[in-house]
Coordinates of C-alpha atoms in Angstrom, one line a residue:
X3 CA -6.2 -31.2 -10.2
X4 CA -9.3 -29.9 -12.4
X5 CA -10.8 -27.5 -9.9
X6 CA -8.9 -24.4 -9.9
X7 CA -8.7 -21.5 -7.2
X8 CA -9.3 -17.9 -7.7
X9 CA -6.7 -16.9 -4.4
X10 CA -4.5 -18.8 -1.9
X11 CA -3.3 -18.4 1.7
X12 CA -0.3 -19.6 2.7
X13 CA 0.1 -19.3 6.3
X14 CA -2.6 -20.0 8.7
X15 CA -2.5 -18.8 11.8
X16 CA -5.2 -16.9 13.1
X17 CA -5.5 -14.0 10.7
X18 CA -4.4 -16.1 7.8
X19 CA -6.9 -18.6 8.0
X20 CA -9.5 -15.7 9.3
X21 CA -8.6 -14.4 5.9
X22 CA -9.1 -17.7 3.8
X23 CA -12.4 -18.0 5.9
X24 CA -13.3 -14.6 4.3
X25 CA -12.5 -15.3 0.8
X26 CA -14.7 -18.7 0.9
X27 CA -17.4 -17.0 2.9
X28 CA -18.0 -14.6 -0.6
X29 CA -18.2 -17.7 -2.7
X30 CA -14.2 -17.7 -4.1
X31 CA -12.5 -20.9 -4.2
X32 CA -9.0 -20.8 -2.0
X33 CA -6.2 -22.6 -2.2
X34 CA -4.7 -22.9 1.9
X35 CA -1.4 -23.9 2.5
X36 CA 1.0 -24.1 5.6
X37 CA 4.2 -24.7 6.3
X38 CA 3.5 -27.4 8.8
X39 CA 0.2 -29.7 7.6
X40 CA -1.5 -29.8 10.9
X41 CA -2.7 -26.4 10.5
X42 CA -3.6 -27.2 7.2
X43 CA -5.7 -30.2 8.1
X44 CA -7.1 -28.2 11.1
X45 CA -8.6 -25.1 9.0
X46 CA -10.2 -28.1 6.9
X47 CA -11.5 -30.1 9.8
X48 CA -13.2 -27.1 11.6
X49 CA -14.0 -24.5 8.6
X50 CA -14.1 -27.0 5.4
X51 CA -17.7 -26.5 5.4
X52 CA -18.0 -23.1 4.9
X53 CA -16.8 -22.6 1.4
X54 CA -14.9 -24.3 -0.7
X55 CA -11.2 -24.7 -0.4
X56 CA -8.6 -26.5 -1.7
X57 CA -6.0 -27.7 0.6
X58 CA -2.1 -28.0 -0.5
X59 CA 0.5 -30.1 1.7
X60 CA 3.5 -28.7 -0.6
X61 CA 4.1 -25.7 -2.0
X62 CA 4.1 -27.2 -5.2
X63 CA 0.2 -28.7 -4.6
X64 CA -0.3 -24.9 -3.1
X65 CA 1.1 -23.2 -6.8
X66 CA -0.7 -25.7 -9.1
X67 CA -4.3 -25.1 -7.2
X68 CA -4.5 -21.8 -8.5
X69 CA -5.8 -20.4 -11.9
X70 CA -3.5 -18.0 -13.9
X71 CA -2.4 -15.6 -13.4
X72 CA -1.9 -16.8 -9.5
X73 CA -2.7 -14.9 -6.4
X74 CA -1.0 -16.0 -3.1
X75 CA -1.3 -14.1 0.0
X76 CA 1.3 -14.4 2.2
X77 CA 1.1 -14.1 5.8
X78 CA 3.4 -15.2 8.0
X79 CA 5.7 -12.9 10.4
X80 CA 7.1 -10.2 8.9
X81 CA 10.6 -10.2 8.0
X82 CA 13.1 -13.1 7.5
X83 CA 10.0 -15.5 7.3
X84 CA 8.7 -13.5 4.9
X85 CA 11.4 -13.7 2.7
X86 CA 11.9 -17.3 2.7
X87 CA 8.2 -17.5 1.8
X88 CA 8.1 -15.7 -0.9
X89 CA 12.2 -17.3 -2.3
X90 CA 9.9 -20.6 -2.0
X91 CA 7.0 -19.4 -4.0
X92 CA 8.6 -16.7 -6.6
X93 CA 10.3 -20.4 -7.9
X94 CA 7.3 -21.6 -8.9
X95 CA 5.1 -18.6 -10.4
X96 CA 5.2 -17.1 -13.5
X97 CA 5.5 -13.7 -15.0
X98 CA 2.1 -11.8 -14.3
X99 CA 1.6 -14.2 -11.3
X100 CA 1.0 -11.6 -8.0
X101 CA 2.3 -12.4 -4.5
X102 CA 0.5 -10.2 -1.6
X103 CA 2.1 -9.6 1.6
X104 CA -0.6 -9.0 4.1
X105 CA 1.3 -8.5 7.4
X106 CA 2.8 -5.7 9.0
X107 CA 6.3 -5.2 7.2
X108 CA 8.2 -2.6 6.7
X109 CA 7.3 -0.1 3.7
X110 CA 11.0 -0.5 2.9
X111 CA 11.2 -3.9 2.9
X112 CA 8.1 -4.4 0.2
X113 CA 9.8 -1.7 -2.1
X114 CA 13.2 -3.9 -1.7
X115 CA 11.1 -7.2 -2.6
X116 CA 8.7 -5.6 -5.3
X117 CA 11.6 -4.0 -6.9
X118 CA 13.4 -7.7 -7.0
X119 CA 10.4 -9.4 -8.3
X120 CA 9.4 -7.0 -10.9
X121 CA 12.4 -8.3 -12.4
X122 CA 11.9 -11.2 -12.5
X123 CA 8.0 -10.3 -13.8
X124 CA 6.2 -11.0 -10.7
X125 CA 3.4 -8.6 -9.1
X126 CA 4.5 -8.2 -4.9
X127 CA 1.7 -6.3 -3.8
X128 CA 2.5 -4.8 0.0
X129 CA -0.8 -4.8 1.5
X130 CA -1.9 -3.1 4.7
X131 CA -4.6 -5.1 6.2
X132 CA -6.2 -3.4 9.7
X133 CA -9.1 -4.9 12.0
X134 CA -7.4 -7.7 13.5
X135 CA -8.6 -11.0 14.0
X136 CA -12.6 -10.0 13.4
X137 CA -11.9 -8.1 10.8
X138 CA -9.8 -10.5 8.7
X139 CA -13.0 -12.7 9.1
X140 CA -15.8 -10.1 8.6
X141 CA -14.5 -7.5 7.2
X142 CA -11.1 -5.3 7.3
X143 CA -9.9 -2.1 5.6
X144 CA -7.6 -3.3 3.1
X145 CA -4.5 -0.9 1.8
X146 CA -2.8 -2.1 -1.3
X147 CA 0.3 -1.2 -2.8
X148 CA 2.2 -2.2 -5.7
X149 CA 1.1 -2.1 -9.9
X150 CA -2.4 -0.8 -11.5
X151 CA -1.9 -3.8 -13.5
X152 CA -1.9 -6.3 -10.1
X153 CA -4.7 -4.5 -8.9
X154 CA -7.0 -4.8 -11.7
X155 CA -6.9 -8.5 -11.2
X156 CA -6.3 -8.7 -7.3
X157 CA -8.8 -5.2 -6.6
X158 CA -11.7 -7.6 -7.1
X159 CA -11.2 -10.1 -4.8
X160 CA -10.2 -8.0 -2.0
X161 CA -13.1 -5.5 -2.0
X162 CA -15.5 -8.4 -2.0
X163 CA -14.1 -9.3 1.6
X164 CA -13.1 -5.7 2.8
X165 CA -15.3 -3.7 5.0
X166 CA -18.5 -1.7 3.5
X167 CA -19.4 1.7 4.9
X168 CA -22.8 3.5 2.9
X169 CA -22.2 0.6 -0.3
X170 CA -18.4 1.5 -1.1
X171 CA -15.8 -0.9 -0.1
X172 CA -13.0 -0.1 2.6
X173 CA -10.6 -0.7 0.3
X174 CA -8.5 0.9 -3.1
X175 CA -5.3 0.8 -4.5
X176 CA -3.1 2.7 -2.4
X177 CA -0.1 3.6 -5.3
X178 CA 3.2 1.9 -6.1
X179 CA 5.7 -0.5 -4.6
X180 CA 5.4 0.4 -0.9
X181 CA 3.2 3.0 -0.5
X182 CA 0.2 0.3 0.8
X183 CA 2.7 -0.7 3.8
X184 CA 3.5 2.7 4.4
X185 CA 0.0 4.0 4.7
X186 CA -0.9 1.0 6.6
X187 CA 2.7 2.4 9.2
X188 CA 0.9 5.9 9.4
X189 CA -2.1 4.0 10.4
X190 CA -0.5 2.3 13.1
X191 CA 0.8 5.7 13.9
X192 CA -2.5 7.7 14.4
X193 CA -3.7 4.5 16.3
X194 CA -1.3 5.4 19.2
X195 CA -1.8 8.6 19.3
X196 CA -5.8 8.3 19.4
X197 CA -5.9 5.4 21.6
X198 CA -3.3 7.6 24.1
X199 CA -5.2 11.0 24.2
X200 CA -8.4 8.2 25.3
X201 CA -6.4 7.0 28.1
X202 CA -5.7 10.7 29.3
X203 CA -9.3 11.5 28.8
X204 CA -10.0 9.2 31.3
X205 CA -6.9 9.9 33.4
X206 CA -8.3 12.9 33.9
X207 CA -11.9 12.0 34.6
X208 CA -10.8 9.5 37.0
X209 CA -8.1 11.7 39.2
X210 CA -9.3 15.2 38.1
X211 CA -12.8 14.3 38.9
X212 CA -12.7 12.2 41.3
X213 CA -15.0 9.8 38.6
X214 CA -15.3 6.3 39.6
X215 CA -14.6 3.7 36.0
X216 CA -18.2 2.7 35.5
X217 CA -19.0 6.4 35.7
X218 CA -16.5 7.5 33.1
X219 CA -17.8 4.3 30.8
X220 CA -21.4 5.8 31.0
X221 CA -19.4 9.1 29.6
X222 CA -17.8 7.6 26.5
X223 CA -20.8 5.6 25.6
X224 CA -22.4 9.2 25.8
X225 CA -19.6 10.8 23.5
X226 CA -20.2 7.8 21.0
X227 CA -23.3 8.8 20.4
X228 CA -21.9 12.6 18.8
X229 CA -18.7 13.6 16.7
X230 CA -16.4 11.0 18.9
X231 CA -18.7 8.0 17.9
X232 CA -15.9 5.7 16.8
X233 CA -14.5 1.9 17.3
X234 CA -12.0 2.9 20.0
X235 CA -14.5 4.7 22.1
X236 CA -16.9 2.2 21.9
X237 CA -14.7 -0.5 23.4
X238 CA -13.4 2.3 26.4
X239 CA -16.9 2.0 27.2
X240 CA -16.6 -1.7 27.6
X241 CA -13.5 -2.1 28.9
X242 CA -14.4 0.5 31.8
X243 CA -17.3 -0.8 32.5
X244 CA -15.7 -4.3 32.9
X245 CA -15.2 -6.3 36.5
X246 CA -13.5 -9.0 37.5
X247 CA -15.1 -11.9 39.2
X248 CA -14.0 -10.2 42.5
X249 CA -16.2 -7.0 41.5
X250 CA -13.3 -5.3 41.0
X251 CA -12.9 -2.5 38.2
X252 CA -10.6 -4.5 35.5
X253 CA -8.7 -1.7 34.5
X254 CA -7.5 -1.5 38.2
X255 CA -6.2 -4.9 37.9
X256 CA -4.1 -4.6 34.8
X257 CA -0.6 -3.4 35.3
X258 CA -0.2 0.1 33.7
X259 CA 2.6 -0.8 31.3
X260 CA 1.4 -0.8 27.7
X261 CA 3.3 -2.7 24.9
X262 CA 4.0 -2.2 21.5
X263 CA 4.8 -4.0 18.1
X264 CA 7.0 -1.2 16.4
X265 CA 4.4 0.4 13.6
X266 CA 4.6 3.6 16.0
X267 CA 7.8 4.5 16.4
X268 CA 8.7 3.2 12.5
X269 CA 6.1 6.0 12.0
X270 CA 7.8 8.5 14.5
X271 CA 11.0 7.5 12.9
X272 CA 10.1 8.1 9.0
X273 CA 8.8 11.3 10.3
X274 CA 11.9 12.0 11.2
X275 CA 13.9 11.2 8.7
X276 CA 10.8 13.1 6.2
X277 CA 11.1 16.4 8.3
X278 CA 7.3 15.9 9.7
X279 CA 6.7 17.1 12.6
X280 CA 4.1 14.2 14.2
X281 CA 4.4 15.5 17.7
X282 CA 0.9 13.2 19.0
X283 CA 1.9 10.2 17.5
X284 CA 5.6 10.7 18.7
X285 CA 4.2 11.7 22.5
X286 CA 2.3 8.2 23.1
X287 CA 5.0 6.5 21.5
X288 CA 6.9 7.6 24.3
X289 CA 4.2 7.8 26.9
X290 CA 4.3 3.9 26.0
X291 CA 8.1 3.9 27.0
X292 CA 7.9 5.7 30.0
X293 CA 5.2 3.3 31.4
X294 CA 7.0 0.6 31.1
X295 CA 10.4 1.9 33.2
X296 CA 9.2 0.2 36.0
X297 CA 12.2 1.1 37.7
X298 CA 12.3 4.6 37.0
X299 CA 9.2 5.1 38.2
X300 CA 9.7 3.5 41.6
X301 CA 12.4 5.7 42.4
X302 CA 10.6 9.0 41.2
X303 CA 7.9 8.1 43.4
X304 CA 8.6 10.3 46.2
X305 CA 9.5 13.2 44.1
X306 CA 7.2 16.3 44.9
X307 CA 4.1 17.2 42.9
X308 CA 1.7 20.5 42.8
X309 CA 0.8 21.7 46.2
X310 CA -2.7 23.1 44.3
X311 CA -5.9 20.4 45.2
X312 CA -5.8 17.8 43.2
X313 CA -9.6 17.6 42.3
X314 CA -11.6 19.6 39.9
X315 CA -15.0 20.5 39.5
X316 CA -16.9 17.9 37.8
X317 CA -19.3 20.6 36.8
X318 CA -18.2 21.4 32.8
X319 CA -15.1 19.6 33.1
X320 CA -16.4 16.7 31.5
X321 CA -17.9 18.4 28.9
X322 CA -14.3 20.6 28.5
X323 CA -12.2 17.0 28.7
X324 CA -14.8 15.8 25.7
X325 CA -14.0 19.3 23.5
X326 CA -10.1 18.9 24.0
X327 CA -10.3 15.3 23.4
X328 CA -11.8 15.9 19.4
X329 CA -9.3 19.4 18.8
X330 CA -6.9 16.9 19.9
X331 CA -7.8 14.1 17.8
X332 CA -8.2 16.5 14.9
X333 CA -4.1 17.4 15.0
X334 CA -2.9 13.7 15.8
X335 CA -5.0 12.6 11.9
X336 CA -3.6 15.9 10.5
X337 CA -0.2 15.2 11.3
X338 CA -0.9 11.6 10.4
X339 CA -1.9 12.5 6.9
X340 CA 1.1 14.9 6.7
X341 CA 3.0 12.2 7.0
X342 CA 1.4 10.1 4.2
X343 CA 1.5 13.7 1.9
X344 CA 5.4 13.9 2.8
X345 CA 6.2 10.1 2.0
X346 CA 3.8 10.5 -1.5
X347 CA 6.2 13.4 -2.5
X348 CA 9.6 11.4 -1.3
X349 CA 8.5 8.2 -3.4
X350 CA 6.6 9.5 -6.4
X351 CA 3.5 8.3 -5.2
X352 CA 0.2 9.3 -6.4
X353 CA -1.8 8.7 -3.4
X354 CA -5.7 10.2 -2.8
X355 CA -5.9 11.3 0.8
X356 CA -9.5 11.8 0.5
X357 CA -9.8 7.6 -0.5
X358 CA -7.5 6.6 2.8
X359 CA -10.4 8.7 4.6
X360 CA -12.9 6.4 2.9
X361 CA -11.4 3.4 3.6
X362 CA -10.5 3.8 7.2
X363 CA -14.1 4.2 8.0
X364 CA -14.9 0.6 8.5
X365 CA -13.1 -2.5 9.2
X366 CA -10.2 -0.9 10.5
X367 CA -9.1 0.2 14.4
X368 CA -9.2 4.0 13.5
X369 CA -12.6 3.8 12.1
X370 CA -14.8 7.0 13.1
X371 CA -17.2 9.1 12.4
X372 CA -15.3 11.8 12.0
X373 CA -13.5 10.2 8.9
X374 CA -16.5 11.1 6.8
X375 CA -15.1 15.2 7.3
X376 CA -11.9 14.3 6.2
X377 CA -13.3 12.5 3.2
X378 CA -14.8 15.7 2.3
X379 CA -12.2 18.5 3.5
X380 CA -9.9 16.9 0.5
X381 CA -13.1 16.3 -1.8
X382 CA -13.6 20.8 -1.1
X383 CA -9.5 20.6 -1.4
X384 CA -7.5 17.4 -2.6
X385 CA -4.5 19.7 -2.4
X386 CA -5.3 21.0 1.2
X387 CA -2.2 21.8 3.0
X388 CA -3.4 20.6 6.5
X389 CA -6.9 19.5 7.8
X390 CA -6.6 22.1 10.3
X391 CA -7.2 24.7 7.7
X392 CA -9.9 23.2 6.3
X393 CA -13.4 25.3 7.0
X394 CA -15.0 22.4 8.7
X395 CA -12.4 21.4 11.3
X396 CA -10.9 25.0 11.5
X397 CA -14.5 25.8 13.0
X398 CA -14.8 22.9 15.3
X399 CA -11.2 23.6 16.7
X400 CA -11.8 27.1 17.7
X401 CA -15.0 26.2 18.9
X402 CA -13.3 23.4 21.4
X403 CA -10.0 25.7 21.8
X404 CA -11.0 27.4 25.0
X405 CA -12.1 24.4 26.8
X406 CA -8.8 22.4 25.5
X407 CA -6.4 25.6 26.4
X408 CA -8.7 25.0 29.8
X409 CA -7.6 21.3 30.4
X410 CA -4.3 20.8 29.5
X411 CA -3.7 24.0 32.0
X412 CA -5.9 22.1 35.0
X413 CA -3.8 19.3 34.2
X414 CA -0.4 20.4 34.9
X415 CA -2.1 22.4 37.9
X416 CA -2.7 19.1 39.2
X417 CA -0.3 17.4 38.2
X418 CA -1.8 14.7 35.7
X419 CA 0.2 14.2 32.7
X420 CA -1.2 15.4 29.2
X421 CA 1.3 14.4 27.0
X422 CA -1.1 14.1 24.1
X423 CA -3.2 16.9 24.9
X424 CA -0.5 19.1 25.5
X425 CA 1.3 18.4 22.6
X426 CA -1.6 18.6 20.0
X427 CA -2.1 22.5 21.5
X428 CA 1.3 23.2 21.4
X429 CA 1.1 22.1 17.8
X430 CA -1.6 23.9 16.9
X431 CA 0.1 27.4 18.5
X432 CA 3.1 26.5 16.6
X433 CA 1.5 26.0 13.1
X434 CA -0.9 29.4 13.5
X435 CA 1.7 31.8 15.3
X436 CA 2.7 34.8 12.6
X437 CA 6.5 34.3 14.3
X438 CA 8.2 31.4 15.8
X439 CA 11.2 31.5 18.3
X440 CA 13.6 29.7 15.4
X441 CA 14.6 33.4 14.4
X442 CA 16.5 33.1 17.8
X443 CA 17.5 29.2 16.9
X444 CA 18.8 30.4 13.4
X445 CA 21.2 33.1 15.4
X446 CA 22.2 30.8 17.8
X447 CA 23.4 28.1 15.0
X448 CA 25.0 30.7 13.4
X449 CA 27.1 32.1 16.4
X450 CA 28.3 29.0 17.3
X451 CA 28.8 26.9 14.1
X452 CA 28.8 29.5 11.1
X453 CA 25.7 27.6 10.0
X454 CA 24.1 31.1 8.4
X455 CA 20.8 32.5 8.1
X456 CA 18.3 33.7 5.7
X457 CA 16.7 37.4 6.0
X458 CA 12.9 38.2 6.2
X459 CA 13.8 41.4 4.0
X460 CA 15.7 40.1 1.5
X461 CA 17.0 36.9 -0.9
X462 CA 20.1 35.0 -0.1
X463 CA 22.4 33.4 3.1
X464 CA 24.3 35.7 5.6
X465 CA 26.4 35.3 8.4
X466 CA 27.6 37.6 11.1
X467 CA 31.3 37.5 12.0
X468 CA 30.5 37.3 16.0
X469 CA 33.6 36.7 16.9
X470 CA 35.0 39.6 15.1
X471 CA 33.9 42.9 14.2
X472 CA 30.1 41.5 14.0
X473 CA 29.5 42.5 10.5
X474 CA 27.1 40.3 8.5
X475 CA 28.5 38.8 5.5
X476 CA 27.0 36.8 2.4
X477 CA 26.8 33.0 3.4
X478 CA 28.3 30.8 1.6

């Protein structure tokens, strides 16, 4: 074969072959592959036109399309495919040659792969890729892990295709091994918790205030136009303000059990196991759950709710639900990027916080407005020990505070579940009280499992003999 490609995709379903799409549209030549031809021949019969590709029927043909050292980006479904993909391919490549695996896998899978091909002298770069189907063909945010040295060749190519926000391109290397997957997990994370505290927003507009859906649509394409203005917004306005051929309000006709693909509770669960507290992301994860207990729900349906009128006044409250909606949003991307600060520290990565801000602005679901003041709280402080000290969003949270403190009460006065909202103020009590109630916790452990304490006066463990004479003793 004399013509050589710069990249290749092997699998081709819709976000692969959006991807290869991508890559031809900004004039690189790309080897496609799949494991069955007919997708193969199908990309070429409906997209040949729009750039030039060269299409293998074998892995072999795939691996001997591309120029040295080869790039192949892999994306088929996440785990055991993924594995037999890249056994099949890691045969034929080199030393320097650089797989990418673009789909959702776990950070702790690409750190077991990159660690087993580094052996052998292949690049795996874990790559986060976010925006879905559009954005793999127009543009996503693009997280990659793995070597400095895979990057320099790879970095190229991918932010030519990535999103652009203000001429810089939403993507940059992430740090080693599995940190790109793993930023791309906390992502995920913030996604749920942003997408629930919309869906309580309008809960409450819509049973609070008696607000009919095209009503509250006309009020988020009103917040998009301020600090809210992001990609998830938007669309609430569109899917609100959607009927059904029957003139009905769509969101009426779906059934109110939302699904899930497992980035949000790996994100709840390596928060877990990091010691970070990510209470929002944690509290749709589980609103998520509870929606879809069917059952459960049917049977608690006669249980008794508040006796208080279960209206508000619309005058202010929607101005109140907007204010608690941002504070809110402000604690679920600080926790998020606690997160990503904890798992840096755990795996010796070096990540820049203020660069995940930057490249989440475009292409990705999260994208916001708001994204821009994060960028900039870590440029005043890249060592900032929460984005809820920061000047910017410590202003715009007390500004908001007495209008949130306002809502979440109205809510459980009438008996609308804030899970998100409530959460994200507890939080923020928690993180600026001078004294928490774990004093009590601490004595508690110690009384009934010897666990000891530490002293606000001085150095050291102690523990009280409680069942004795109740002296306190050095811990051990």
């Amino acid at each position: 074969m004399s013509e050589s490609a710069q990249i290749g995709v092997t699998g081709l379903a819709v976000m692969g072959s959006n991807l290869a799409r991508n890559f031809a549209r900004h004039g690189h030549t790309v080897a496609v592959h799949n494991r069955t031809d007919a997708k193969t021949r199908a990309l070429m019969d409906e997209f040949g036109h729009e750039g030039n590709f060269l299409p293998g029927y074998t892995a072999e043909e795939f691996v001997a399309s591309l120029e040295k050292p080869r790039r192949v980006v892999i994306m088929v479904k996440a785990g055991g495919p993924t594995d037999a993909v890249i056994d099949q391919l890691a045969e034929l490549m080199e030393p320097g040659d650089i797989l990418v695996d673009g789909g959702n896998a776990h950070y702790a899978d690409t750190r077991r792969r990159e660690a087993a091909l580094r052996e052998r002298g292949i690049n795996f770069v874990g790559t986060g890729i976010s925006g879905g189907e559009e954005g793999a063909l127009n543009g996503p945010s693009i997280m990659p892990g793995g070597s400095a040295e895979a990057y320099a060749s790879l970095g190229p190519l991918l932010e030519s295709i990535s999103a652009h926000v203000d001429g810089v391109p939403c993507c940059t290397h992430v740090g080693a091994d599995g940190a790109g997957h793993f930023v791309k997990m906390v992502h995920n994370g913030i996604e749920y918790a942003d997408m629930q505290l919309i869906a309580e927003a309008y809960d409450l507009l819509r049973r609070g205030a008696g607000m009919t859906p095209a009503e509250i649509s006309a009020v988020f394409t009103e917040w998009n136009t301020g600090d809210l203005e992001s990609f998830l917004i938007e669309i609430t306005a569109q899917v609100l303000a959607h009927t059904t051929a029957e003139g009905e309000p769509f969101v009426d006709v779906v059934l109110d059990q939302a699904e899930q693909k497992g980035t949000g509770r790996w994100t709840v669960q390596i928060a877990l196991d990091l010691g970070v507290p990510v209470s929002g992301i944690a509290e749709a994860v589980f609103a998520r759950a509870l929606s879809g207990h069917a059952d459960q729900r049917a049977a608690a349906r006669s249980l008794p709710g508040p006796v208080a009128d279960g209206t508000v006044d619309r005058a202010g409250f929607v101005e109140d639900v907007r204010k608690a909606l941002y504070a809110s949003k402000v604690v679920a991307y600080a926790q998020g990027f606690d997160e990503i600060t904890a798992g840096a520290a755990e795996y010796g990565w070096d990540i820049d916080r203020g660069a995940m801000a930057t490249i989440w602005r475009g292409g990705c679901i999260i994208r916001a407005r708001f994204l821009n003041r994060i960028k900039e709280a870590y440029d005043r402080d890249p060592q900032l020990p929460s984005l809820l000290v920061d000047e910017y969003f410590a202003a715009a949270v007390a500004d908001g505070q007495d209008a949130w403190r306002n809502v979440v009460s109205t809510a459980a006065r009438i008996g609308v579940p804030t899970p998100g909202f409530s959460s994200a103020l507890a939080y923020y009590d928690g993180l600026r009280a001078e004294r928490l109630p774990a004093a009590l916790i601490q004595g508690l452990r110690d009384l009934f499992g010897a666990h000891t304490y530490r002293r606000v006066d001085r150095e050291g463990t102690f523990h009280t003999r409680w069942s004795s004479d109740r002296a306190e003793v050095p811990g051990d």
